[in-house]
Amino acid sequence: MFSYKLPCGDFQTVTTMTEKNISFVPPVYEQRYCAAIQILMGWQDQIKKVVEFGCAEIRFFPLLRRIETIENIVLVDIDEALLRKNMNRIDPLLSDHIKKRQSLLQVQVLQGNVADSSDELRDTDAVIALELIEHVYEDVLTKIPLNVFGFMQPKIAIFSTPNSDYNVIFTRFNPLLPNGFRHEDHKFEWTREEFKSWCTSIVQKYPNYMFALMGVGDPPKGYESVGHVSQIAIFVRKDILELELENPLIRNVGTSSPYQLIHGVTYPFHVDTRSQEQRIWDDVQYELNNFKQYCKYQTEDDDCSDIHKLPFESLLSRIHRTGATREILDDILKKKSVQVKDDFVLIEDFGRRFP
């Protein structure tokens, strides 16, 4: 296991229990979505392709598509009728045509089984399976680790499932369903120890991975021992944690059962035809002019210096999305006759434009 904390810190949530019911603000499903998004955002520079198993009504997708670094989203569910009913939720909005993305985004809705190692799943960086595993029978459950960690080998995988330890709270107000669970389609509900045991068995079989546990849906005050409503496991490949892999990554053979394409779209995006050098220089000019204006507003002295000094590293950090390195930036500044002295970029304030 490894220790994990959400990049933006813990959620500000409220759990209220009265004599008649228990309520969660925001709702637990929203907390689960937000947790998954935060986890992905923490490694967004590493993620281009995401597969969501058990996408159902495609409700998680509107949040997922907002991560700009993702270029390929594959939504998978076994229920073809449900997918066809909700497939148009992936279609671009009018606003997507007005303000286009800066990079490609392709989205597919596929009908298929989470246990099948289909070629459509290759080259996946992140796997999402929220409240899925409790809906599958034992024969499918045993094949999920083989498909995800043996065949797909993603950088990150996120699984969530109900925490049955919390049921003692729910049964204060309503009994469980006749099947003994919270939902009529659940095949099981695990305690925290059972879920941890499942996760441990996965990393033992696939030692390239480590996992961390967290949860959403806080217990009411005085019942902290029951844990959270929903428990979440985050599996991360060791090389992403800057650790050495136990085994080399191998391109395994898939099954002969391809998924069925239900719907697919490509989002409109802006094609930047500028060279990398021009993109970097455009950003440099923007940042230097911004810094110059900032310096002028910070002083009331009319006789202030005609030269402002911006730390070289500060400028480099401001334009990091352009892919500029220290060497590339230094070369461009020399070409444009921008002076650098003692690791400061000198900005002349004589009312002239940069060359």
Tab-separated table of N, CA and C in Angstrom, residues 26 43 57-58 83 86 88 129 224 227 230-231 241 251 256 273 288 303 340:
chain	number	residue	atom	x	y	z
A	26	PRO	N	-22.517	17.243	-0.359
A	26	PRO	CA	-23.289	16.859	-1.545
A	26	PRO	C	-23.691	15.387	-1.475
A	43	TRP	N	-2.671	13.292	-11.784
A	43	TRP	CA	-1.738	12.683	-12.747
A	43	TRP	C	-2.124	13.054	-14.174
A	57	GLU	N	-25.702	5.352	-17.383
A	57	GLU	CA	-26.390	6.494	-18.005
A	57	GLU	C	-25.436	7.600	-18.461
A	58	ILE	N	-24.128	7.337	-18.411
A	58	ILE	CA	-23.108	8.287	-18.892
A	58	ILE	C	-23.177	9.600	-18.113
A	83	LEU	N	-27.327	2.010	-23.048
A	83	LEU	CA	-26.366	2.827	-23.774
A	83	LEU	C	-27.033	3.583	-24.917
A	86	ASN	N	-28.953	6.604	-23.790
A	86	ASN	CA	-28.202	7.743	-23.247
A	86	ASN	C	-26.987	8.148	-24.077
A	88	ASN	N	-26.385	9.905	-26.670
A	88	ASN	CA	-26.219	11.275	-27.165
A	88	ASN	C	-25.690	12.237	-26.102
A	129	ALA	N	-13.912	2.508	-12.560
A	129	ALA	CA	-15.005	1.551	-12.354
A	129	ALA	C	-15.684	1.900	-11.030
A	224	GLU	N	-17.938	6.987	13.829
A	224	GLU	CA	-16.764	6.989	12.954
A	224	GLU	C	-16.219	5.585	12.685
A	227	GLY	N	-16.723	3.720	9.150
A	227	GLY	CA	-16.076	4.130	7.914
A	227	GLY	C	-16.981	4.953	7.023
A	230	SER	N	-19.076	4.758	0.799
A	230	SER	CA	-18.478	4.144	-0.384
A	230	SER	C	-16.965	4.116	-0.214
A	231	GLN	N	-16.357	2.961	-0.457
A	231	GLN	CA	-14.911	2.824	-0.321
A	231	GLN	C	-14.255	2.823	-1.701
A	241	LEU	N	4.871	6.155	-9.860
A	241	LEU	CA	5.296	6.597	-8.534
A	241	LEU	C	6.814	6.729	-8.466
A	251	ARG	N	2.891	-6.568	-24.220
A	251	ARG	CA	1.665	-6.419	-25.003
A	251	ARG	C	0.997	-7.784	-25.135
A	256	SER	N	-11.079	-12.807	-28.574
A	256	SER	CA	-11.655	-12.726	-29.923
A	256	SER	C	-13.030	-12.071	-29.910
A	273	THR	N	-1.141	26.113	-35.808
A	273	THR	CA	-0.168	25.882	-36.884
A	273	THR	C	1.180	26.562	-36.619
A	288	LEU	N	6.065	38.808	-20.367
A	288	LEU	CA	6.927	39.953	-20.106
A	288	LEU	C	6.133	41.251	-20.045
A	303	ASP	N	9.751	58.368	-11.422
A	303	ASP	CA	11.132	58.206	-11.875
A	303	ASP	C	11.631	56.782	-11.653
A	340	VAL	N	19.516	38.752	-20.630
A	340	VAL	CA	19.437	37.966	-19.406
A	340	VAL	C	20.727	38.206	-18.637
